[in-house]
Amino acid sequence: MTQARTGTPRERYRDQVRAEIKEHAREQIATAGASALSLNAIAKRMGLSGPALYRYFAGRDELITELVRDAYRSLADTFRAAAASGADLTGLARTMRSWALADPQRYFLVFGTPVPGYHAPADVTRIASETMAVIIDACAALPDEGDGPTAFDAHLDGHRQWADGHPASAAALRRALSFWTRLHGVLSLELAGHFTGMSFDPALLYAAELDGLSAH
Amino acid sequence: MTQARTGTPRERYRDQVRAEIKEHAREQIATAGASALSLNAIAKRMGLSGPALYRYFAGRDELITELVRDAYRSLADTFRAAAASGADLTGLARTMRSWALADPQRYFLVFGTPVPGYHAPADVTRIASETMAVIIDACAALPDEGDGPTAFDAHLDGHRQWADGHPASAAALRRALSFWTRLHGVLSLELAGHFTGMSFDPALLYAAELDGLSAH
DNA sequence: AGATTCAGTTAGAGGCTATCACCGCAGCTA
DNA sequence: TAGCTGCGGTGATAGCCTCTAACTGAATCT
């Protein structure tokens, strides 16, 4: 967090102000959602006048894109760190849930409602595939399940270039996809508040879905 | 669709204009997302001046809430119709997917990123529980799985009032929750475009997840 | 020291939500 | 049928917002 001691004084200043803008933006999004993000409000809170921020970001869209990028980056880094310290699939699931609960709006920045026109820049999808690679690794490390390959496994074997040349078996790829979709299913509904009023513990549902994943 | 032949002429006119406003709003949301909904733009397209719409809706929020309500209503009606014509759990899954693909933004109106402050009105959650009841019915009709009750089943048995007094077994409730979360997991990621670039067929992943649900 | 670059300013165009005061007609009532 | 009332619609206006343009002053580079 405390590097950026490089470059000219001007560059350092610029980076610092950019970071401060993003900090305010994150706070604003966390409390009111991404659609309520206002450059003007950020400027005012920083003691600047509105147009000043356009020296640092081309516009609202670029700022949001930057925050989306950071969110992807944060998720990928968190996953890689967890894997590096020996987390198995269960550990990754726990990591995922902690990361999501720590800042729900950050989660929605990555997995939330898309704006119809918008296409994420290429590096974002590259970061996403880093995350996916960690998941696939963990799935490949799991013991084989008794049953033979599924029908879907066969299909996956023919369409696996999204795995970026990962040598895992089709069954591992399928498990990775299931890991992703099932946990996202629980998490996104929980974070969106669809379980409020139902008194059961979402953490237990999450754990149950994870169990079904390993045991098949 | 062609009822509303009731009430005074004024009421009929009023209902018709309200419907026309909602029609334009739906179209606008479908093409640009809910955050881009503009009362002004709708008014212009209808040949009215901005403030005229405030005779029909208290404001932007009320219009959106109304569309959310309609989306919930549409989902519940679609499910009940499917169940009434004999659809089993697989049929309901197909119904869900068709409904979602027919209008992704309508799906996100129900299951998308929530605005932090917002709380859905009571009738919306009541409509949601109608939908849930249909799913639970279908799950209760399924044959028991061999394995005994899960740990999560025990927890659910103690926290089942959300099922609105439905007499289904805890295992059926668990299956209903899994049905919901798993299919939502695949659908929401697909609709959000997270599978684009991965060449596999989302429909097959959806089917695979559904299989895992019945077979456990 | 002089030229240049860059952060920040004000002014302003154009869009939005929302309120207000006003007008004119449709529809109800005497 | 004549008149009153209420409703749909209007323009004006306030107060947000994003974003551009022209300008200023100071830090940096040569």
mmCIF file of N, CA and C in Angstrom, chain A residues 33-86:
data_model
loop_
_atom_site.group_PDB
_atom_site.id
_atom_site.type_symbol
_atom_site.label_atom_id
_atom_site.label_comp_id
_atom_site.label_asym_id
_atom_site.label_seq_id
_atom_site.Cartn_x
_atom_site.Cartn_y
_atom_site.Cartn_z
ATOM 1 N N GLY A 33 -24.423 2.771 -3.419
ATOM 2 C CA GLY A 33 -24.472 2.070 -4.689
ATOM 3 C C GLY A 33 -23.762 2.815 -5.798
ATOM 4 N N ALA A 34 -23.359 2.069 -6.798
ATOM 5 C CA ALA A 34 -22.563 2.644 -7.876
ATOM 6 C C ALA A 34 -23.338 3.675 -8.677
ATOM 7 N N SER A 35 -24.649 3.491 -8.789
ATOM 8 C CA SER A 35 -25.425 4.427 -9.607
ATOM 9 C C SER A 35 -25.500 5.803 -8.961
ATOM 10 N N ALA A 36 -25.202 5.879 -7.672
ATOM 11 C CA ALA A 36 -25.273 7.160 -6.973
ATOM 12 C C ALA A 36 -23.924 7.868 -6.935
ATOM 13 N N LEU A 37 -22.929 7.300 -7.602
ATOM 14 C CA LEU A 37 -21.603 7.929 -7.586
ATOM 15 C C LEU A 37 -21.639 9.288 -8.285
ATOM 16 N N SER A 38 -21.146 10.324 -7.592
ATOM 17 C CA SER A 38 -21.165 11.674 -8.140
ATOM 18 C C SER A 38 -19.794 12.327 -8.052
ATOM 19 N N LEU A 39 -19.238 12.645 -9.210
ATOM 20 C CA LEU A 39 -17.938 13.321 -9.230
ATOM 21 C C LEU A 39 -18.016 14.640 -8.481
ATOM 22 N N ASN A 40 -19.102 15.339 -8.681
ATOM 23 C CA ASN A 40 -19.285 16.616 -8.013
ATOM 24 C C ASN A 40 -19.207 16.476 -6.494
ATOM 25 N N ALA A 41 -19.909 15.495 -5.974
ATOM 26 C CA ALA A 41 -19.932 15.297 -4.527
ATOM 27 C C ALA A 41 -18.537 14.972 -4.011
ATOM 28 N N ILE A 42 -17.810 14.141 -4.761
ATOM 29 C CA ILE A 42 -16.444 13.797 -4.359
ATOM 30 C C ILE A 42 -15.578 15.052 -4.317
ATOM 31 N N ALA A 43 -15.676 15.850 -5.374
ATOM 32 C CA ALA A 43 -14.881 17.073 -5.447
ATOM 33 C C ALA A 43 -15.170 17.975 -4.252
ATOM 34 N N LYS A 44 -16.445 18.156 -3.966
ATOM 35 C CA LYS A 44 -16.830 19.005 -2.860
ATOM 36 C C LYS A 44 -16.228 18.490 -1.563
ATOM 37 N N ARG A 45 -16.304 17.171 -1.352
ATOM 38 C CA ARG A 45 -15.784 16.611 -0.106
ATOM 39 C C ARG A 45 -14.271 16.751 -0.015
ATOM 40 N N MET A 46 -13.616 16.910 -1.167
ATOM 41 C CA MET A 46 -12.165 17.072 -1.147
ATOM 42 C C MET A 46 -11.770 18.543 -1.141
ATOM 43 N N GLY A 47 -12.745 19.423 -1.096
ATOM 44 C CA GLY A 47 -12.441 20.850 -1.096
ATOM 45 C C GLY A 47 -12.054 21.370 -2.468
ATOM 46 N N LEU A 48 -12.462 20.653 -3.496
ATOM 47 C CA LEU A 48 -12.171 21.102 -4.863
ATOM 48 C C LEU A 48 -13.463 21.513 -5.547
ATOM 49 N N SER A 49 -13.335 22.126 -6.686
ATOM 50 C CA SER A 49 -14.527 22.422 -7.465
ATOM 51 C C SER A 49 -14.670 21.372 -8.561
ATOM 52 N N GLY A 50 -15.895 21.084 -8.895
ATOM 53 C CA GLY A 50 -16.248 19.997 -9.785
ATOM 54 C C GLY A 50 -15.277 19.639 -10.894
ATOM 55 N N PRO A 51 -15.061 20.531 -11.830
ATOM 56 C CA PRO A 51 -14.262 20.193 -13.013
ATOM 57 C C PRO A 51 -12.829 19.768 -12.700
ATOM 58 N N ALA A 52 -12.344 20.056 -11.501
ATOM 59 C CA ALA A 52 -10.963 19.688 -11.174
ATOM 60 C C ALA A 52 -10.720 18.193 -11.353
ATOM 61 N N LEU A 53 -11.725 17.391 -11.031
ATOM 62 C CA LEU A 53 -11.533 15.936 -11.097
ATOM 63 C C LEU A 53 -11.266 15.447 -12.512
ATOM 64 N N TYR A 54 -11.676 16.233 -13.493
ATOM 65 C CA TYR A 54 -11.483 15.793 -14.881
ATOM 66 C C TYR A 54 -10.015 15.842 -15.288
ATOM 67 N N ARG A 55 -9.177 16.448 -14.425
ATOM 68 C CA ARG A 55 -7.739 16.353 -14.662
ATOM 69 C C ARG A 55 -7.238 14.947 -14.348
ATOM 70 N N TYR A 56 -7.994 14.229 -13.532
ATOM 71 C CA TYR A 56 -7.519 12.924 -13.047
ATOM 72 C C TYR A 56 -8.249 11.745 -13.669
ATOM 73 N N PHE A 57 -9.499 11.971 -14.031
ATOM 74 C CA PHE A 57 -10.260 10.914 -14.705
ATOM 75 C C PHE A 57 -11.032 11.537 -15.862
ATOM 76 N N ALA A 58 -11.065 10.816 -16.966
ATOM 77 C CA ALA A 58 -11.722 11.361 -18.164
ATOM 78 C C ALA A 58 -13.199 11.604 -17.917
ATOM 79 N N GLY A 59 -13.772 10.926 -16.955
ATOM 80 C CA GLY A 59 -15.189 11.104 -16.673
ATOM 81 C C GLY A 59 -15.661 10.063 -15.686
ATOM 82 N N ARG A 60 -16.921 10.118 -15.392
ATOM 83 C CA ARG A 60 -17.511 9.195 -14.435
ATOM 84 C C ARG A 60 -17.269 7.741 -14.836
ATOM 85 N N ASP A 61 -17.451 7.446 -16.110
ATOM 86 C CA ASP A 61 -17.294 6.070 -16.571
ATOM 87 C C ASP A 61 -15.895 5.543 -16.324
ATOM 88 N N GLU A 62 -14.897 6.381 -16.590
ATOM 89 C CA GLU A 62 -13.526 5.906 -16.396
ATOM 90 C C GLU A 62 -13.248 5.632 -14.927
ATOM 91 N N LEU A 63 -13.789 6.477 -14.056
ATOM 92 C CA LEU A 63 -13.598 6.250 -12.629
ATOM 93 C C LEU A 63 -14.233 4.933 -12.197
ATOM 94 N N ILE A 64 -15.449 4.706 -12.641
ATOM 95 C CA ILE A 64 -16.113 3.452 -12.284
ATOM 96 C C ILE A 64 -15.357 2.261 -12.846
ATOM 97 N N THR A 65 -14.937 2.363 -14.096
ATOM 98 C CA THR A 65 -14.164 1.273 -14.700
ATOM 99 C C THR A 65 -12.923 0.977 -13.879
ATOM 100 N N GLU A 66 -12.283 2.037 -13.413
ATOM 101 C CA GLU A 66 -11.087 1.864 -12.588
ATOM 102 C C GLU A 66 -11.420 1.113 -11.295
ATOM 103 N N LEU A 67 -12.542 1.448 -10.698
ATOM 104 C CA LEU A 67 -12.939 0.773 -9.470
ATOM 105 C C LEU A 67 -13.290 -0.686 -9.738
ATOM 106 N N VAL A 68 -13.919 -0.928 -10.890
ATOM 107 C CA VAL A 68 -14.214 -2.309 -11.268
ATOM 108 C C VAL A 68 -12.920 -3.082 -11.423
ATOM 109 N N ARG A 69 -11.961 -2.474 -12.085
ATOM 110 C CA ARG A 69 -10.665 -3.113 -12.277
ATOM 111 C C ARG A 69 -10.038 -3.449 -10.916
ATOM 112 N N ASP A 70 -10.057 -2.481 -10.012
ATOM 113 C CA ASP A 70 -9.495 -2.706 -8.682
ATOM 114 C C ASP A 70 -10.195 -3.856 -7.968
ATOM 115 N N ALA A 71 -11.517 -3.929 -8.137
ATOM 116 C CA ALA A 71 -12.271 -4.990 -7.474
ATOM 117 C C ALA A 71 -11.844 -6.356 -8.012
ATOM 118 N N TYR A 72 -11.744 -6.470 -9.325
ATOM 119 C CA TYR A 72 -11.267 -7.720 -9.932
ATOM 120 C C TYR A 72 -9.880 -8.064 -9.414
ATOM 121 N N ARG A 73 -9.027 -7.060 -9.412
ATOM 122 C CA ARG A 73 -7.649 -7.232 -8.957
ATOM 123 C C ARG A 73 -7.624 -7.724 -7.511
ATOM 124 N N SER A 74 -8.434 -7.089 -6.666
ATOM 125 C CA SER A 74 -8.483 -7.461 -5.259
ATOM 126 C C SER A 74 -8.924 -8.909 -5.090
ATOM 127 N N LEU A 75 -9.949 -9.294 -5.863
ATOM 128 C CA LEU A 75 -10.424 -10.674 -5.768
ATOM 129 C C LEU A 75 -9.348 -11.661 -6.204
ATOM 130 N N ALA A 76 -8.705 -11.360 -7.318
ATOM 131 C CA ALA A 76 -7.662 -12.265 -7.815
ATOM 132 C C ALA A 76 -6.518 -12.370 -6.814
ATOM 133 N N ASP A 77 -6.093 -11.229 -6.274
ATOM 134 C CA ASP A 77 -4.991 -11.247 -5.307
ATOM 135 C C ASP A 77 -5.368 -12.046 -4.062
ATOM 136 N N THR A 78 -6.592 -11.824 -3.593
ATOM 137 C CA THR A 78 -7.045 -12.537 -2.402
ATOM 138 C C THR A 78 -7.036 -14.044 -2.633
ATOM 139 N N PHE A 79 -7.511 -14.454 -3.800
ATOM 140 C CA PHE A 79 -7.530 -15.883 -4.125
ATOM 141 C C PHE A 79 -6.121 -16.443 -4.215
ATOM 142 N N ARG A 80 -5.256 -15.717 -4.887
ATOM 143 C CA ARG A 80 -3.887 -16.231 -5.052
ATOM 144 C C ARG A 80 -3.192 -16.334 -3.710
ATOM 145 N N ALA A 81 -3.431 -15.340 -2.849
ATOM 146 C CA ALA A 81 -2.815 -15.391 -1.519
ATOM 147 C C ALA A 81 -3.327 -16.593 -0.743
ATOM 148 N N ALA A 82 -4.646 -16.834 -0.844
ATOM 149 C CA ALA A 82 -5.220 -17.975 -0.126
ATOM 150 C C ALA A 82 -4.626 -19.278 -0.629
ATOM 151 N N ALA A 83 -4.536 -19.404 -1.951
ATOM 152 C CA ALA A 83 -3.979 -20.628 -2.519
ATOM 153 C C ALA A 83 -2.514 -20.788 -2.116
ATOM 154 N N ALA A 84 -1.786 -19.677 -2.100
ATOM 155 C CA ALA A 84 -0.365 -19.734 -1.753
ATOM 156 C C ALA A 84 -0.161 -20.199 -0.314
ATOM 157 N N SER A 85 -1.105 -19.885 0.551
ATOM 158 C CA SER A 85 -0.966 -20.341 1.935
ATOM 159 C C SER A 85 -1.732 -21.642 2.153
ATOM 160 N N GLY A 86 -1.900 -22.391 1.075
ATOM 161 C CA GLY A 86 -2.340 -23.777 1.213
ATOM 162 C C GLY A 86 -3.830 -24.031 1.267
#
